[in-house]
Amino acid sequence: MSAVPGLQADCEELLGAFQEADTVRFERFAELWRERRFHTIFYGRIRALERNKLTKKTLEVAQQYFLPPYAFQIRVGALYLLYGLYSTQLCQPKQKIRIALKDWPEIRRFQQDLINSQHYDAAYIFRTLRLARAFHFTAMPKLLNYRTKKKIQENEFKEEFKEPSNRVNSLITNDVLEELMNIHDHYQKMKCVISADKSRPDKALSLIKDDFVSTLKHITLEHQEWQQNRMKLFLNAKETDEMLNKKEEGNLLESEGSERANALARIKYKSYSAVVEASKSRRHRQVKLESSESGSNYGKSLSRSKKASRRPQLARKRDSLGIKGEMQVGKETVTQHIGMPIITEENSDEEA
């Protein structure tokens, strides 16, 4: 219903907390309002047009909980919610609460129930809204436009907030019990009149029990208490199911995290323990991995392999130098230093 994201959810959360408090006092509702900083719901809208639209939508969402078929406590909470939203709105002039004429008689009966039940704080809040002219009386609950086809969305009632359907209480009311009591008393008197003993009726005329009305009233009260206890058990079972579901979700997340950690550990173990075979052109640079027991001999084997690779190179250099020396033995004298240049003596010096 709400075009503003999260608006209806916030209102339902506040009313749900007020319902759990199991009271209709305005003091408790004010505490819940301040804890949630609900007055900041109108913040963030700078333009006047946006503020007006948001305020209208907010009052419309809160107003739906003020009417049947919601429970008495939810309707009182909705009255407090409308009072808080109307008082803290930022619009000038203030946006009013839209009330259809067909709903006004029901609201008047609700006001009378508040007074009869001595909920004077709720009755005072309602009177304050009326004196402030906070209600805007209209012909229809929603604004209708000429020649426009718009599908009217039906309100989705929250089951936890609805008044439990009780056919027994709707059928056997206080007025009905009072009327039955009067009829039963008149019936008893008529039986005494037609009996031989005028003080009491004959046993032959005793077709119903004398305590019929009181028994019916007692059974009705027991049924009402049973239904209330059943609703409480249902709500408690729902809360326990939610807690169990949260615990199961947490356990699943922990198990998934541990499985992923184990998989990463196995991958790391395999990657570090495997030996990659080098290509043929680079096999002379390959180093074999040994176990942890021969780790101390790793440096020695590496130095030996380096020395073994240097020996054939030195041998080839010596052979090449020896061949060059043999070719120059007959022409000149080779110095002992192989790397030094060769100096030959001139013939003119020998002849002299």
Coordinates of C-alpha atoms in Angstrom, one line a residue:
M1 CA 0.0 0.0 0.0
S2 CA 2.7 2.5 1.0
A3 CA 4.7 4.1 -1.9
V4 CA 7.4 5.1 0.6
P5 CA 9.8 2.2 1.2
G6 CA 9.7 0.9 4.8
L7 CA 7.0 3.3 6.0
Q8 CA 4.4 0.7 6.7
A9 CA 6.9 -1.7 8.2
D10 CA 8.1 1.0 10.7
C11 CA 4.5 1.8 11.7
E12 CA 3.7 -1.9 12.2
E13 CA 6.9 -2.4 14.2
L14 CA 6.0 0.4 16.6
L15 CA 2.4 -0.8 17.0
G16 CA 3.7 -4.4 17.5
A17 CA 5.9 -3.2 20.3
F18 CA 3.0 -1.3 21.9
Q19 CA 0.9 -4.5 21.6
E20 CA 3.6 -6.5 23.4
A21 CA 3.6 -4.0 26.2
D22 CA 0.1 -5.2 27.0
T23 CA -1.2 -1.7 28.0
V24 CA -3.0 1.2 26.5
R25 CA -1.3 4.0 28.4
F26 CA 0.0 6.9 26.5
E27 CA 3.1 7.1 28.7
R28 CA 4.3 3.7 27.5
F29 CA 3.7 4.6 23.8
A30 CA 5.7 7.9 24.3
E31 CA 8.6 5.8 25.6
L32 CA 8.5 3.6 22.5
W33 CA 8.2 6.7 20.3
R34 CA 11.3 8.3 21.8
E35 CA 13.3 5.1 21.7
R36 CA 12.8 4.8 17.9
R37 CA 13.1 8.6 17.3
F38 CA 10.0 8.3 15.3
H39 CA 9.7 12.1 14.9
T40 CA 12.6 12.0 12.4
I41 CA 10.4 10.2 9.9
F42 CA 9.7 13.5 8.1
Y43 CA 13.4 14.6 7.9
G44 CA 15.2 14.7 4.6
R45 CA 12.5 16.2 2.4
I46 CA 13.6 19.7 1.4
R47 CA 11.0 20.7 -1.1
A48 CA 7.5 21.6 0.2
L49 CA 5.8 19.5 -2.4
E50 CA 7.7 16.4 -1.3
R51 CA 7.0 17.1 2.4
N52 CA 3.3 17.4 1.7
K53 CA 3.2 14.1 -0.2
L54 CA 5.2 12.2 2.4
T55 CA 3.0 13.6 5.2
K56 CA -0.2 12.7 3.5
K57 CA 1.0 9.1 2.8
T58 CA 2.2 8.7 6.4
L59 CA -1.1 9.8 7.9
E60 CA -3.0 7.5 5.5
V61 CA -0.9 4.5 6.5
A62 CA -1.4 5.2 10.2
Q63 CA -5.1 5.9 9.8
Q64 CA -5.9 2.4 8.5
Y65 CA -5.0 0.9 11.9
F66 CA -7.4 3.3 13.6
L67 CA -10.5 1.5 12.2
P68 CA -11.9 -2.0 12.4
P69 CA -11.2 -4.9 12.1
Y70 CA -8.1 -4.2 14.3
A71 CA -8.1 -5.0 18.0
F72 CA -8.9 -2.4 20.6
Q73 CA -5.2 -2.0 21.8
I74 CA -4.0 -1.6 18.2
R75 CA -6.7 1.1 17.5
V76 CA -5.6 3.0 20.7
G77 CA -1.9 2.7 19.5
A78 CA -3.0 4.0 16.1
L79 CA -4.7 7.0 17.8
Y80 CA -1.5 7.8 19.6
L81 CA 0.5 7.3 16.4
L82 CA -1.8 9.8 14.5
Y83 CA -1.4 12.3 17.3
G84 CA 2.4 12.1 17.2
L85 CA 2.6 12.3 13.4
Y86 CA 0.2 15.2 13.2
S87 CA 2.1 17.1 16.0
T88 CA 5.6 16.5 14.6
Q89 CA 5.0 17.1 10.9
L90 CA 6.9 19.9 9.2
C91 CA 4.2 21.1 6.8
Q92 CA 2.8 24.6 7.1
P93 CA -0.2 24.6 7.1
K94 CA -0.4 21.1 8.6
Q95 CA -1.8 18.2 6.6
K96 CA -5.0 16.7 8.1
I97 CA -6.2 13.2 8.8
R98 CA -8.6 12.0 6.1
I99 CA -11.8 10.5 7.6
A100 CA -14.7 9.3 5.5
L101 CA -18.2 10.0 6.7
K102 CA -19.1 6.4 6.7
D103 CA -16.4 5.7 9.3
W104 CA -17.3 8.5 11.6
P105 CA -20.0 6.7 13.6
E106 CA -17.6 3.8 14.3
I107 CA -15.0 6.4 15.6
R108 CA -17.6 8.0 17.8
R109 CA -18.5 4.5 19.3
F110 CA -14.8 4.0 19.9
Q111 CA -14.5 7.3 21.7
Q112 CA -17.5 6.3 23.9
D113 CA -15.8 2.9 24.7
L114 CA -12.7 4.8 25.8
I115 CA -14.7 6.9 28.2
N116 CA -16.7 3.9 29.5
S117 CA -13.5 1.9 30.1
Q118 CA -11.9 4.9 31.9
H119 CA -9.0 5.2 29.4
Y120 CA -9.0 9.0 29.9
D121 CA -5.6 9.5 28.4
A122 CA -6.7 8.1 25.1
A123 CA -10.0 10.0 25.3
Y124 CA -8.0 13.2 25.9
I125 CA -5.8 12.6 22.9
F126 CA -8.8 12.1 20.7
R127 CA -10.4 15.3 22.0
T128 CA -7.2 17.2 21.5
L129 CA -7.1 16.2 17.8
R130 CA -10.7 17.3 17.4
L131 CA -10.1 20.7 19.0
A132 CA -7.1 21.2 16.7
R133 CA -9.3 20.4 13.7
A134 CA -6.9 17.6 12.7
F135 CA -9.6 15.6 10.9
H136 CA -10.6 16.3 7.3
F137 CA -14.1 14.8 6.7
T138 CA -14.6 13.5 3.2
A139 CA -17.2 11.6 1.2
M140 CA -14.8 8.8 0.2
P141 CA -11.8 7.2 2.0
K142 CA -9.6 8.0 -1.0
L143 CA -9.5 10.8 -3.5
L144 CA -11.4 10.0 -6.7
N145 CA -10.8 11.6 -10.1
Y146 CA -13.2 12.1 -12.9
R147 CA -13.0 9.7 -15.8
T148 CA -9.9 7.8 -14.5
K149 CA -9.8 4.1 -14.3
K150 CA -7.6 3.2 -11.4
K151 CA -7.6 -0.1 -9.6
I152 CA -8.2 0.5 -5.9
Q153 CA -5.9 -1.7 -3.9
E154 CA -7.4 -3.5 -1.0
N155 CA -5.8 -3.1 2.4
E156 CA -3.8 -6.1 3.6
F157 CA -4.7 -6.6 7.2
K158 CA -2.0 -7.9 9.5
E159 CA -3.3 -11.0 11.3
E160 CA -1.5 -10.2 14.6
F161 CA -3.2 -6.8 14.9
K162 CA -6.8 -8.0 14.0
E163 CA -9.4 -8.5 16.6
P164 CA -9.9 -12.3 17.0
S165 CA -13.2 -13.4 15.5
N166 CA -15.3 -14.6 18.4
R167 CA -18.8 -15.6 17.4
V168 CA -19.7 -16.4 21.0
N169 CA -18.9 -12.9 22.3
S170 CA -20.7 -11.3 19.3
L171 CA -23.8 -13.4 20.0
I172 CA -23.9 -13.3 23.8
T173 CA -23.4 -9.7 24.8
N174 CA -24.2 -7.9 28.1
D175 CA -27.4 -6.6 26.7
V176 CA -28.5 -10.1 25.6
L177 CA -27.6 -11.6 29.1
E178 CA -29.6 -8.8 30.8
E179 CA -32.6 -9.5 28.6
L180 CA -32.4 -13.2 29.2
M181 CA -32.3 -12.5 33.0
N182 CA -35.5 -10.5 32.8
I183 CA -37.2 -13.1 30.7
H184 CA -36.2 -15.9 33.1
D185 CA -37.4 -13.9 36.2
H186 CA -40.8 -13.3 34.5
Y187 CA -40.9 -17.0 33.6
Q188 CA -40.4 -18.0 37.2
K189 CA -43.1 -15.7 38.4
M190 CA -45.6 -17.1 35.9
K191 CA -44.9 -20.6 37.1
C192 CA -45.6 -19.6 40.7
V193 CA -48.9 -18.1 39.6
I194 CA -50.3 -21.2 38.0
S195 CA -48.9 -23.6 40.6
A196 CA -50.9 -24.8 43.6
D197 CA -48.2 -23.5 46.0
K198 CA -47.9 -19.8 45.1
S199 CA -44.6 -19.5 46.9
R200 CA -42.8 -21.9 44.6
P201 CA -43.6 -23.5 41.2
D202 CA -44.5 -27.2 40.8
K203 CA -41.8 -29.7 39.9
A204 CA -43.8 -30.6 36.8
L205 CA -43.2 -27.1 35.5
S206 CA -39.5 -27.2 36.0
L207 CA -38.4 -27.5 32.4
I208 CA -35.2 -25.5 32.6
K209 CA -32.6 -24.9 35.3
D210 CA -33.1 -22.1 37.6
D211 CA -29.4 -20.9 37.2
F212 CA -29.6 -21.0 33.4
V213 CA -28.5 -17.3 32.8
S214 CA -25.7 -17.4 35.3
T215 CA -24.4 -20.7 33.9
L216 CA -24.5 -19.3 30.4
K217 CA -22.5 -16.2 31.5
H218 CA -19.9 -18.3 33.2
I219 CA -19.4 -20.5 30.2
T220 CA -19.0 -17.4 28.0
L221 CA -16.3 -16.0 30.2
E222 CA -14.5 -19.3 30.3
H223 CA -14.6 -19.4 26.5
Q224 CA -13.2 -15.9 26.3
E225 CA -10.3 -16.7 28.7
W226 CA -9.5 -19.9 26.7
Q227 CA -9.4 -18.0 23.5
Q228 CA -7.0 -15.4 24.9
N229 CA -4.7 -18.1 26.3
R230 CA -4.8 -19.8 22.9
M231 CA -3.7 -16.6 21.2
K232 CA -0.9 -16.1 23.7
L233 CA 0.3 -19.6 23.1
F234 CA 0.2 -19.0 19.4
L235 CA 2.3 -15.9 19.6
N236 CA 4.8 -17.6 21.9
A237 CA 5.1 -20.5 19.5
K238 CA 5.7 -18.2 16.7
E239 CA 8.4 -16.3 18.6
T240 CA 10.1 -19.6 19.4
D241 CA 10.0 -20.7 15.8
E242 CA 11.6 -17.5 14.7
M243 CA 14.4 -17.9 17.3
L244 CA 15.0 -21.5 16.2
N245 CA 15.1 -20.4 12.5
K246 CA 17.7 -17.8 13.4
K247 CA 19.8 -20.3 15.3
E248 CA 19.6 -22.8 12.4
E249 CA 20.6 -20.0 9.9
G250 CA 23.6 -19.1 12.2
N251 CA 24.7 -22.8 12.4
L252 CA 24.4 -23.2 8.6
L253 CA 26.6 -20.1 8.1
E254 CA 29.2 -21.4 10.6
S255 CA 29.2 -24.8 8.9
E256 CA 29.6 -23.3 5.5
G257 CA 32.5 -21.1 6.7
S258 CA 34.3 -24.1 8.2
E259 CA 33.8 -26.2 5.1
R260 CA 35.2 -23.4 3.0
A261 CA 38.2 -23.0 5.3
N262 CA 38.9 -26.8 5.1
A263 CA 38.7 -26.7 1.3
L264 CA 41.1 -23.8 1.1
A265 CA 43.5 -25.6 3.5
R266 CA 43.4 -28.8 1.3
I267 CA 44.1 -26.7 -1.8
K268 CA 47.0 -25.0 -0.2
Y269 CA 48.4 -28.3 1.1
K270 CA 48.2 -29.8 -2.4
S271 CA 49.8 -26.8 -4.1
Y272 CA 52.7 -26.7 -1.7
S273 CA 53.3 -30.5 -1.5
A274 CA 53.2 -31.1 -5.3
V275 CA 56.6 -31.1 -7.3
V276 CA 56.4 -29.5 -10.7
E277 CA 58.4 -31.3 -13.4
A278 CA 60.7 -28.8 -15.3
S279 CA 61.0 -28.8 -19.1
K280 CA 64.0 -30.5 -20.8
S281 CA 65.7 -27.2 -21.6
R282 CA 65.7 -26.2 -17.9
R283 CA 66.3 -29.5 -16.2
H284 CA 69.9 -28.5 -15.2
R285 CA 68.2 -25.8 -12.9
Q286 CA 65.8 -28.2 -11.3
V287 CA 65.9 -28.6 -7.6
K288 CA 64.3 -31.7 -6.1
L289 CA 62.2 -31.3 -2.9
E290 CA 63.0 -33.6 -0.1
S291 CA 61.1 -34.6 3.0
S292 CA 61.4 -32.7 6.3
E293 CA 63.8 -35.3 7.7
S294 CA 66.5 -34.5 5.1
G295 CA 66.0 -30.7 5.3
S296 CA 69.4 -30.3 7.0
N297 CA 71.2 -31.9 4.0
Y298 CA 69.4 -29.7 1.5
G299 CA 72.2 -27.0 1.5
K300 CA 75.0 -29.5 1.1
S301 CA 73.4 -31.3 -1.8
L302 CA 72.8 -27.9 -3.5
S303 CA 76.5 -26.8 -3.1
R304 CA 77.7 -30.2 -4.4
S305 CA 75.5 -30.0 -7.5
K306 CA 76.9 -26.5 -8.2
K307 CA 80.5 -27.8 -7.8
A308 CA 79.8 -30.7 -10.1
S309 CA 78.4 -28.5 -12.8
R310 CA 81.5 -26.2 -12.6
R311 CA 84.1 -29.0 -13.0
P312 CA 83.4 -29.9 -16.7
Q313 CA 83.5 -26.2 -17.6
L314 CA 87.0 -25.8 -16.0
A315 CA 88.2 -28.9 -17.8
R316 CA 87.1 -27.7 -21.2
K317 CA 88.8 -24.3 -20.6
R318 CA 92.1 -26.1 -19.7
D319 CA 92.0 -28.3 -22.8
S320 CA 91.5 -25.4 -25.1
L321 CA 94.3 -23.5 -23.5
G322 CA 96.6 -26.5 -23.8
I323 CA 95.9 -26.9 -27.6
K324 CA 96.8 -23.2 -28.2
G325 CA 100.1 -23.6 -26.2
E326 CA 101.2 -26.7 -28.2
M327 CA 100.6 -24.8 -31.5
Q328 CA 102.9 -21.9 -30.3
V329 CA 105.6 -24.0 -28.7
G330 CA 107.8 -24.1 -31.8
K331 CA 107.6 -20.4 -32.6
E332 CA 107.8 -18.6 -29.3
T333 CA 108.2 -19.1 -25.6
V334 CA 105.1 -19.3 -23.6
T335 CA 105.0 -17.5 -20.3
Q336 CA 103.8 -19.1 -17.2
H337 CA 100.8 -16.7 -17.1
I338 CA 98.3 -17.9 -19.6
G339 CA 96.2 -14.8 -19.5
M340 CA 99.3 -12.4 -20.1
P341 CA 100.3 -11.2 -23.6
I342 CA 103.3 -13.0 -25.4
I343 CA 106.6 -10.9 -26.0
T344 CA 109.1 -12.2 -28.6
E345 CA 112.8 -11.2 -28.9
E346 CA 114.0 -9.5 -32.1
N347 CA 116.7 -11.1 -34.4
S348 CA 118.8 -7.9 -34.5
D349 CA 119.5 -8.2 -30.8
E350 CA 120.7 -11.8 -31.1
E351 CA 123.1 -11.0 -33.9
A352 CA 124.6 -8.2 -31.9

